[in-house]
Coordinates of C-alpha atoms in Angstrom, one line a residue:
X1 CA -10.2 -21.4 -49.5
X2 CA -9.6 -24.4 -47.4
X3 CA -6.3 -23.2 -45.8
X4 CA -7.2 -19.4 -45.8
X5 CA -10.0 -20.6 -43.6
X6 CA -7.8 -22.9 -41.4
X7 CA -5.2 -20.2 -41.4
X8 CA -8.2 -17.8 -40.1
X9 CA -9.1 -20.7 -37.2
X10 CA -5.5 -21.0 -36.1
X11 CA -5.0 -17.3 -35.7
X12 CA -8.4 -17.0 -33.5
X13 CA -7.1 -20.2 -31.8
X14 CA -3.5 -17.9 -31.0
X15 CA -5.6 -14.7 -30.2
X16 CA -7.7 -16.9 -27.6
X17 CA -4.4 -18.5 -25.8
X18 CA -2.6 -15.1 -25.8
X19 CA -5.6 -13.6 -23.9
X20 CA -6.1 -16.6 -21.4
X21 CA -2.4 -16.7 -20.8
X22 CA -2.7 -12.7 -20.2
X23 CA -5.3 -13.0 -18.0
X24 CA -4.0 -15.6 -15.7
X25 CA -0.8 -13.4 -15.6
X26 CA -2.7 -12.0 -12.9
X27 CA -0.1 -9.7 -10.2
X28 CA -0.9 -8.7 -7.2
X29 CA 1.2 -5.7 -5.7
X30 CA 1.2 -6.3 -1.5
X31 CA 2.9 -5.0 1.4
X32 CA 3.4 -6.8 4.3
X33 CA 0.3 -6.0 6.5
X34 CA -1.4 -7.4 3.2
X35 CA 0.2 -10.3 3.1
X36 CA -0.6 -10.8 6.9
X37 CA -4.1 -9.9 6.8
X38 CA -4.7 -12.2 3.6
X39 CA -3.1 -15.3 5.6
X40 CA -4.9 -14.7 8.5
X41 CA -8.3 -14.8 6.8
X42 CA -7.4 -17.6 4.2
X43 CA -4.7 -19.9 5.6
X44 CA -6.4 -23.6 6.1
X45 CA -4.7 -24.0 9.9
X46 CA -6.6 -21.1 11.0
X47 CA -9.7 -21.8 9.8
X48 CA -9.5 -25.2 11.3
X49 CA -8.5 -23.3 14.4
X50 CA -11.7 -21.3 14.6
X51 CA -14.0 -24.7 13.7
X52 CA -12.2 -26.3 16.6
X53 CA -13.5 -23.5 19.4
X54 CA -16.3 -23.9 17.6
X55 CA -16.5 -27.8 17.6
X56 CA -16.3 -27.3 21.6
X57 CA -18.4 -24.6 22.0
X58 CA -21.0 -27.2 20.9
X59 CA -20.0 -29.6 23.1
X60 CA -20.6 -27.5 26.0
X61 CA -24.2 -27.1 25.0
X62 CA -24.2 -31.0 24.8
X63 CA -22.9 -30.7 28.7
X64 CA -25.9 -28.1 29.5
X65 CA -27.9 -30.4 28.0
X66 CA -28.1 -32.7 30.4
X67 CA -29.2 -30.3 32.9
X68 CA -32.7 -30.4 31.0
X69 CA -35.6 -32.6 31.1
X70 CA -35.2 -35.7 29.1
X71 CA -38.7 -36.9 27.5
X72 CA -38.7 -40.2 26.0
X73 CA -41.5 -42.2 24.2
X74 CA -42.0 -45.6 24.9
X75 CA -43.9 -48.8 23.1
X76 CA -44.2 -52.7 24.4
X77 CA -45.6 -55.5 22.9
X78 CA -45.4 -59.0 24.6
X79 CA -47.0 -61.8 23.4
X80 CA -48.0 -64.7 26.5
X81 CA -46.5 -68.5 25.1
X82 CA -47.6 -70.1 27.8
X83 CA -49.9 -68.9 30.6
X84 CA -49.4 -69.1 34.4
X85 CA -51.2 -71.7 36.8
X86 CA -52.4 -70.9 40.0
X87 CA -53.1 -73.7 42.4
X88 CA -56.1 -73.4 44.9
X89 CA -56.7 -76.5 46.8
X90 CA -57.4 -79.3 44.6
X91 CA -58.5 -76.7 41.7
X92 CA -55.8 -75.1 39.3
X93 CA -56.4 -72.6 36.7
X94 CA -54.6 -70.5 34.1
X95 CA -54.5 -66.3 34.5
X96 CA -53.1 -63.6 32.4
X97 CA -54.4 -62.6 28.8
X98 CA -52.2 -63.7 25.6
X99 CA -51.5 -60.0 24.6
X100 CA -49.9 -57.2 26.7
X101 CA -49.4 -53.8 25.6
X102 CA -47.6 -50.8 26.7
X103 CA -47.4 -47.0 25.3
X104 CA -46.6 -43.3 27.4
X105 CA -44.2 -41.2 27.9
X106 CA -40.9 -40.8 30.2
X107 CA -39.3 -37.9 31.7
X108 CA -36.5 -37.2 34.3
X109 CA -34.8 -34.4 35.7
X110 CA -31.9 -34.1 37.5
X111 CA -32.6 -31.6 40.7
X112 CA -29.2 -31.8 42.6
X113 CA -26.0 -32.7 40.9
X114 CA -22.9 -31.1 41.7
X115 CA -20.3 -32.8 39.8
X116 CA -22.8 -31.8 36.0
X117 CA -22.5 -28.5 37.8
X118 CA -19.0 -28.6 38.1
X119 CA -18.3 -30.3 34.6
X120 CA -19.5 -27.3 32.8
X121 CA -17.0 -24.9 34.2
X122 CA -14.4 -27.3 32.5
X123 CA -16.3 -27.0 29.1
X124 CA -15.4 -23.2 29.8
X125 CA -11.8 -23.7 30.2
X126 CA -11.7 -26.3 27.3
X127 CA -13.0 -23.5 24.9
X128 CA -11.1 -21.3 26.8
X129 CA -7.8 -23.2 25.9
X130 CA -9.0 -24.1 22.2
X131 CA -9.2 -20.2 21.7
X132 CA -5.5 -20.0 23.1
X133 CA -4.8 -22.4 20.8
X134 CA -6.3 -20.9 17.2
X135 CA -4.4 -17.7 18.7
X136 CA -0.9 -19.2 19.1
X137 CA -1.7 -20.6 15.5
X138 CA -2.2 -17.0 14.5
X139 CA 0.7 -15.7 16.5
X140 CA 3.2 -18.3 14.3
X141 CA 1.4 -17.4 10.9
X142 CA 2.5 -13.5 11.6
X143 CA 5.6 -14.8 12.5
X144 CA 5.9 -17.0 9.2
X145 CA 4.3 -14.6 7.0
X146 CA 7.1 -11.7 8.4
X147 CA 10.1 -14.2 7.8
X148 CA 8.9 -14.9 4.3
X149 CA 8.1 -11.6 3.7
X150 CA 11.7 -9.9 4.7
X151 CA 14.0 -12.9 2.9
X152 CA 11.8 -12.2 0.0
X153 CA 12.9 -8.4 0.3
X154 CA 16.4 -9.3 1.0
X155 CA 16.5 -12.0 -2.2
X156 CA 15.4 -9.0 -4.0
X157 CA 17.5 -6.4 -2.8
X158 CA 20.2 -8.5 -3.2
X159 CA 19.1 -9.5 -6.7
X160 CA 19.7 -5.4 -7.6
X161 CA 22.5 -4.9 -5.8
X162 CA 23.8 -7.9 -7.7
X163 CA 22.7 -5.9 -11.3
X164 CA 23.9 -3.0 -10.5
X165 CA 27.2 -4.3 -9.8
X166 CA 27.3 -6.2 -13.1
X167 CA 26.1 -3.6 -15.0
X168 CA 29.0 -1.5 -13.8
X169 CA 31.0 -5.0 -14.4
X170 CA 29.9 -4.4 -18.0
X171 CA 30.7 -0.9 -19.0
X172 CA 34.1 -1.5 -17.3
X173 CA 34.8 -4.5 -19.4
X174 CA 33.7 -2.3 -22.7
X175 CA 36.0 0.0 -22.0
X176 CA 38.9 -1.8 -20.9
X177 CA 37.8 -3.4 -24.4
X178 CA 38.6 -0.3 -26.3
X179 CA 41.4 0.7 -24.6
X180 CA 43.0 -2.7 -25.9
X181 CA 41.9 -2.1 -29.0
X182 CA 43.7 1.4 -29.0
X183 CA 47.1 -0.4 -27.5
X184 CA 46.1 1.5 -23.8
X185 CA 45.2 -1.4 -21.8
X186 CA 46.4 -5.0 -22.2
X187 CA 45.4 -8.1 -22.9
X188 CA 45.0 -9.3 -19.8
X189 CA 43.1 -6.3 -18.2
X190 CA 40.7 -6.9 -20.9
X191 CA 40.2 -10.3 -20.5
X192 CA 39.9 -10.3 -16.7
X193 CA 37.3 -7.7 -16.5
X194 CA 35.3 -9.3 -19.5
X195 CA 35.5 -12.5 -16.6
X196 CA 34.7 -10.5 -13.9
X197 CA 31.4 -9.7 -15.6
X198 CA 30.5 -12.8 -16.5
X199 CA 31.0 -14.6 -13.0
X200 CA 27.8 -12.5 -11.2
X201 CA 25.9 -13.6 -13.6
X202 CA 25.7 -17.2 -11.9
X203 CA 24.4 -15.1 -9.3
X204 CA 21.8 -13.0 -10.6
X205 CA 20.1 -16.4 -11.6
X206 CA 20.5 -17.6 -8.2
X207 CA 18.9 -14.7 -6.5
X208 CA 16.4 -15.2 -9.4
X209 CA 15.1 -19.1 -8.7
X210 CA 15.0 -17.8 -4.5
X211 CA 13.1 -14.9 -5.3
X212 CA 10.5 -17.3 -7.2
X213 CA 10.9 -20.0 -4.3
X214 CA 10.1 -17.6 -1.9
X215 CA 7.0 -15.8 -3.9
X216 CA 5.6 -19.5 -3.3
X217 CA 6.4 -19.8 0.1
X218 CA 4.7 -16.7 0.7
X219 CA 1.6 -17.4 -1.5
X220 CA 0.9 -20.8 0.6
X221 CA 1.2 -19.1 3.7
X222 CA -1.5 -16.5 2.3
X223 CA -3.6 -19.3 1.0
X224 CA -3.6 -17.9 -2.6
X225 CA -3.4 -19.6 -6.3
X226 CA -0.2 -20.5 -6.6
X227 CA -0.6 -19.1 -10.2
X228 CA -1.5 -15.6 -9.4
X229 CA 1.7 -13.3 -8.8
X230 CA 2.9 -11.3 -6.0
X231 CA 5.6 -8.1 -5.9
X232 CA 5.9 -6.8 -2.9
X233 CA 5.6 -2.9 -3.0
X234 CA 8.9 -2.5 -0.1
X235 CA 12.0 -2.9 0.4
X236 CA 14.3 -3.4 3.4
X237 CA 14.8 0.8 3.7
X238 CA 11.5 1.2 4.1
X239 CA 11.4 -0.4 7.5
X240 CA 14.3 1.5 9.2
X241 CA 11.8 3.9 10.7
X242 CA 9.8 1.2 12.4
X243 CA 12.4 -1.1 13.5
X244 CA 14.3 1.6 15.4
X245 CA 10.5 2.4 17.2
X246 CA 10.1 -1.4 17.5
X247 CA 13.2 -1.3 19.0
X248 CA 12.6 1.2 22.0
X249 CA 9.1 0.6 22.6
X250 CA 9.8 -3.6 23.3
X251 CA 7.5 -4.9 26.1
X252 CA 9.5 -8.0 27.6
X253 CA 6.8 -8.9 30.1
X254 CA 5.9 -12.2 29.3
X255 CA 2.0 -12.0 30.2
X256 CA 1.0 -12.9 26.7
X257 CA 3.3 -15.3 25.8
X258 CA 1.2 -18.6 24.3
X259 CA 2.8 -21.2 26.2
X260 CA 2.4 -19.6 29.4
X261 CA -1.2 -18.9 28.5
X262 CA -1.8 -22.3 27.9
X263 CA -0.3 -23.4 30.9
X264 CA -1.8 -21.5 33.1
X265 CA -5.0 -22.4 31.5
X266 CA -4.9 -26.8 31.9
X267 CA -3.4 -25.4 35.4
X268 CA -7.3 -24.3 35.8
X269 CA -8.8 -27.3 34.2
X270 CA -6.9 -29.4 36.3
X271 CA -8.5 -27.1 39.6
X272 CA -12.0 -27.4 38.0
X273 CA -11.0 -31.1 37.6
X274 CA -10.3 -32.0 40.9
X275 CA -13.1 -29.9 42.1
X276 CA -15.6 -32.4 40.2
X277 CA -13.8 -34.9 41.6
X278 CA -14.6 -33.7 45.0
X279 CA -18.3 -33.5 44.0
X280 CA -18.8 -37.3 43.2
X281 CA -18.9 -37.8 47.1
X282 CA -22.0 -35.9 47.3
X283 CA -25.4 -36.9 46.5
X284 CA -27.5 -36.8 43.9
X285 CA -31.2 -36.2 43.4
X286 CA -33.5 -36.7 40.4
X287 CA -36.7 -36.5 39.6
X288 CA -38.6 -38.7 37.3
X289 CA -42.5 -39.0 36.1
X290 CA -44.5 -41.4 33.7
X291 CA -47.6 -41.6 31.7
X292 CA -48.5 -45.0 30.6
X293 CA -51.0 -46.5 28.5
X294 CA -51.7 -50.1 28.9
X295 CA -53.8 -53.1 27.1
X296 CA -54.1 -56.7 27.8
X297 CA -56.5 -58.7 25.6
X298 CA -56.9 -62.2 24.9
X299 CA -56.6 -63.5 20.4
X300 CA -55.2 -61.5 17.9
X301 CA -52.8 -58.9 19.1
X302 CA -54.2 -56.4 16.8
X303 CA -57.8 -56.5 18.2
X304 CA -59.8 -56.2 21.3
X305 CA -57.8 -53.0 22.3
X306 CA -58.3 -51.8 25.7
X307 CA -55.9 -49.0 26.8
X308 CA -55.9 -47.9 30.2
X309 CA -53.8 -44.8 31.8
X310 CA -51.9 -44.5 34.5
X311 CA -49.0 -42.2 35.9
X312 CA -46.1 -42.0 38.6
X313 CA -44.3 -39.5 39.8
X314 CA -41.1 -40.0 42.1
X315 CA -37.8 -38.7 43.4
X316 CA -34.4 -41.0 43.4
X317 CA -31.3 -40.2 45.4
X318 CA -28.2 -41.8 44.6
X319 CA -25.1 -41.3 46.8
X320 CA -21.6 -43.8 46.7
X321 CA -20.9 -44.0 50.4
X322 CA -18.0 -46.7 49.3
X323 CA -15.9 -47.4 46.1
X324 CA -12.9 -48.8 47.5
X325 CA -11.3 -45.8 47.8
X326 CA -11.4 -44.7 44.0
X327 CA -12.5 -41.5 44.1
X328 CA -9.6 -40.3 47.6
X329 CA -6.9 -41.8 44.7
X330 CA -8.5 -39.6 41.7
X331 CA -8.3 -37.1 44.2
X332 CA -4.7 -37.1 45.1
X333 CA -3.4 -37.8 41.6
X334 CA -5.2 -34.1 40.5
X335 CA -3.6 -32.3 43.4
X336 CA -0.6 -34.0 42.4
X337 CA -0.9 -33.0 38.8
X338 CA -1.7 -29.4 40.1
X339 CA 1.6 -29.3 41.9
X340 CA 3.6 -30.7 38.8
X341 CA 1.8 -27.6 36.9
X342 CA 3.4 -25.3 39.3
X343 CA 6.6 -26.4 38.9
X344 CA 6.4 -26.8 35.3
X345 CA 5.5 -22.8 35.3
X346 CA 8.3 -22.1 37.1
X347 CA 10.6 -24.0 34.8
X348 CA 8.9 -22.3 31.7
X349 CA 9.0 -19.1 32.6
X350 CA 12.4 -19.1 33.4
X351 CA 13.7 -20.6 30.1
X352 CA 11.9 -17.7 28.2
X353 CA 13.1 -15.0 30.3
X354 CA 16.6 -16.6 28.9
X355 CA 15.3 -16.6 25.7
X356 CA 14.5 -13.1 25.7
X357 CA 17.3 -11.7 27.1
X358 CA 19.2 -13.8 24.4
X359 CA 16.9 -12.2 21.9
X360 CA 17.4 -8.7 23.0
X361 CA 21.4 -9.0 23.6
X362 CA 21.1 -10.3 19.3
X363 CA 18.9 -7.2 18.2
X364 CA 21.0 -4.9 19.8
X365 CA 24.4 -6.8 17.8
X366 CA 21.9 -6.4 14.9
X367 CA 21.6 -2.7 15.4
X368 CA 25.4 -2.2 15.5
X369 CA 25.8 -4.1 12.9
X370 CA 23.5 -2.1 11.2
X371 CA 25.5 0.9 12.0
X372 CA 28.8 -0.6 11.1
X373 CA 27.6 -1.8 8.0
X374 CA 26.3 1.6 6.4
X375 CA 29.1 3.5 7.5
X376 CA 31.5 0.7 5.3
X377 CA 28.8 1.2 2.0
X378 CA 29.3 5.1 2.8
X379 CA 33.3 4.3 2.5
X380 CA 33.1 1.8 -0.4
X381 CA 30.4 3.7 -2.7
X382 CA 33.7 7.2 -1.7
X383 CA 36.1 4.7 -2.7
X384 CA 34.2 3.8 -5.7
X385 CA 33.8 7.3 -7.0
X386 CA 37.4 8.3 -6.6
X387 CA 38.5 5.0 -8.5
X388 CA 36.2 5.3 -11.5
X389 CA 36.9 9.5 -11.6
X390 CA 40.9 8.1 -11.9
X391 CA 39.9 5.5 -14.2
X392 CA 38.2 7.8 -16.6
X393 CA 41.6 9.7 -16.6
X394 CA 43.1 6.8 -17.1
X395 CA 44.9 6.4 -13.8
X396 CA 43.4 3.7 -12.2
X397 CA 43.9 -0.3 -13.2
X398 CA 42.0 -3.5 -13.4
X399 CA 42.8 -4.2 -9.9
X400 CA 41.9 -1.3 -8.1
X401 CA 38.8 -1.1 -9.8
X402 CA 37.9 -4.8 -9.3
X403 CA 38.4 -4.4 -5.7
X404 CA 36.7 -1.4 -5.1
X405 CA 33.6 -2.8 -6.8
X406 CA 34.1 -6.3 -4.6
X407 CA 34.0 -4.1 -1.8
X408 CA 30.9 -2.0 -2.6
X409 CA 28.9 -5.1 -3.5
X410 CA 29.9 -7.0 -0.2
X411 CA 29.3 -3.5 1.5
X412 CA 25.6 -3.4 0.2
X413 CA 24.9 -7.0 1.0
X414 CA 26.0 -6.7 4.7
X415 CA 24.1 -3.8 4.9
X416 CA 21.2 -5.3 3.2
X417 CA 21.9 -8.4 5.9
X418 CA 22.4 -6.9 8.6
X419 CA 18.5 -4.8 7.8
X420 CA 17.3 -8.5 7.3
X421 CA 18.5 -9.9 10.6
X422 CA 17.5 -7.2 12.8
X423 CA 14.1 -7.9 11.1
X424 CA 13.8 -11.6 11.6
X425 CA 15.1 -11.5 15.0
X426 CA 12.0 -8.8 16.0
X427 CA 9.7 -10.9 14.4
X428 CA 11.1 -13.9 16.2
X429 CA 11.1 -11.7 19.8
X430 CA 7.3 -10.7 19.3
X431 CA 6.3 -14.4 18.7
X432 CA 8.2 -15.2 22.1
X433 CA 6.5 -12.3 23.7
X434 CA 3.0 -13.2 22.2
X435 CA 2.4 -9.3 21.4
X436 CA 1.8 -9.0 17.7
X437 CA -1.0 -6.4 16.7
X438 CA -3.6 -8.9 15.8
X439 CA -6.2 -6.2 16.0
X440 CA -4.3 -4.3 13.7
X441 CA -5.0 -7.1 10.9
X442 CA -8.7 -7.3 11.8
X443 CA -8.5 -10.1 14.2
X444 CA -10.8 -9.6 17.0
X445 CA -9.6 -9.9 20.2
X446 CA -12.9 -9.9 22.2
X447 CA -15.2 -13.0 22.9
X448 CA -17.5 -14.0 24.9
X449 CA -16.0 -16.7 26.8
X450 CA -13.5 -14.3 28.5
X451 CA -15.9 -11.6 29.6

């Protein structure tokens, strides 16, 4: 009874793994808008992105802030250690009381201040720049995602290109097998294709361990469990269509391009900048009014109270007429700073244009490429049929067979390539042109800062 009942408890205790291990088996079929959309909502960078507009966005309020009245309540206590002597003539006596005390309230307002006025356009352009920022941040992560996405594809196309091939490796070494057995083929023919078989297999298990290397690249980009699977539901075929469109519809105006942006965006801070600066030789004005309460009583300090109110009311205008000429040196470092921004520009958007024009001069090698390389798995896969019909009829040898199928399989894997590259450099173009579709993964493009 003892071991039927542990028996029992082990096989419940197996039941119970084989479901939580079928269960975490979890795989999730995406395509590569999916993938995109998931990283865009879960990656870490651009959540931090987001918290950092809004981290600012706060600090602007904390700017407008001090545009408010500031109310403050106030309390006093001094005790009197030794009491003042007044001398009249020949008499001398002491005056004050041995407790003082002091309650009320405070309050100011600033009236006229141009450089706080000033100060909160730069809060603008700061959040301004921070939203820039969390969208160049989501400009790379499409860009990432993409990459990771197509050598994923290619890994797997590869990978059954690869298979196919050895499977045909297979049934040729079976029956160059026979024939030997028979006295039709040799020795040798036999043994060389049973090693021509064997050496993709290396390869499958290559293309294997990058497939799985790349599921995880991909998954941390998305932000997902590393334990949950992915299988992307395309292949490299499937975005012909769109990469010729792509292709003929390319925008190379650089207007969106981030860096640009973001210049042109500290170019403005640096004009709101050196308008503050130009502000601080103005004056100020503020207004300020109190309400006291006040006691002064002789003995305990906790006694005799008597509290008596009074108020003031006032104006206060401040205004630097001389600082030893700190603010006319501020002032020409930011119009300095404003020229270096120009130049700076100019330099920039030069070296992209470069940059895109390299980019375009590679996707249109890509497409002939492209071109070239079906038109050689067209020839090869013709090649291949003629070879194995003459093989069947016992025409062809080991050799021509081996090299037609060499050719076929480097065929498909240029082709497959030359797909790949054409991708990658797209995806790298529309990160240097700052045009990706964000919309189209449910990013909103609207805020309120640019209205």
């Amino acid at each position: 009874m003892h071991y039927k009942s542990l028996i029992k408890q082990m096989l419940v205790l197996v039941t119970v793994a084989a479901t939580a291990l079928n269960i975490g088996a979890q795989t999730l079929n995406v395509t590569l808008d999916e993938c995109i959309r998931i990283a865009l909502n879960e990656n870490p960078s651009i959540i931090v992105a987001d918290m950092e507009i809004e981290r600012v966005d706060y600090s602007k309020k904390e700017v407008l802030g001090q545009l408010f009245p500031q109310v403050s309540f106030t309390a006093q206590y001094s005790r009197t250690l030794a009491k003042q002597t007044m001398v009249m003539g020949e008499q001398s006596f002491k005056v004050g009381t041995d407790n003082s005390h002091s309650v009320g309230f405070q309050g100011s307002l600033p009236i006229i201040v141009p450089a706080l006025w000033k100060s909160i356009k730069l809060s603008d352009n700061q959040i301004l720049q921070n939203i820039e920022n969390a969208r160049s941040s989501r400009l790379s992560l499409v860009n990432q995602v993409k990459n990771a996405y197509y050598s994923l594809l290619l890994a797997r196309d590869s990978k059954r290109v690869i298979e196919a091939n050895h499977e045909t490796a297979l049934f040729t070494a079976g029956v160059f097998q026979k024939q030997y057995e028979i006295g039709v083929a040799t020795e040798y023919d036999a043994t060389r294709a049973r090693v021509a078989a064997t050496t993709l297999e290396p390869s499958i298990l290559d293309a294997e361990n990058s497939i799985t290397a790349l599921k995880l690249q991909l998954k941390v980009l998305m932000g997902m469990d590393v334990n949950i699977d992915i299988e992307p539901v395309e292949t490299l075929d499937d975005f012909k269509v769109a990469m010729y469109e792509n292709t003929m519809n390319i925008d190379t105006s650089l207007v969106n391009n981030t860096n640009v942006k973001q210049l042109d965006l500290q170019t403005e801070y640096l004009n709101q900048a050196l308008k503050v600066q130009k502000m601080s030789w103005y004056p100020t004005v503020a207004g300020s009014i109190n309400y006291m309460w006040n006691s002064m009583s002789n003995g305990s300090p906790f006694k005799n109270f008597n509290w008596n109110p009074y108020s003031q009311a006032g104006l206060s205008l401040s205004w630097n007429l001389f600082t030893g000429g700190q603010r006319y040196y501020k002032q020409k470092q930011a119009e300095i700073a404003i020229r270096e921004m120009k130049w700076q520009r100019e330099n920039l958007t030069r070296g992209l244009s470069s940059q895109v024009k390299t980019q375009l001069n590679t996707i249109k090698s890509d497409l002939k490429q492209i071109e070239s390389s079906a038109a050689s798995v067209a020839l090869a896969e013709k090649s291949n049929t003629i070879i194995q019909e003459s093989f069947k009829l016992g025409v062809g040898t080991f050799l021509q067979i081996q090299d037609t199928q060499n050719a076929l399989l480097g065929a498909r894997l240029s082709y497959y390539q030359a797909i790949y590259n054409l991708l990658i450099a797209q995806s790298d173009l529309e990160l240097l042109l700052g045009n990706a579709p964000l919309s189209r993964y449910g990013v909103s493009t609207d805020n309120k800062y640019t209205k």
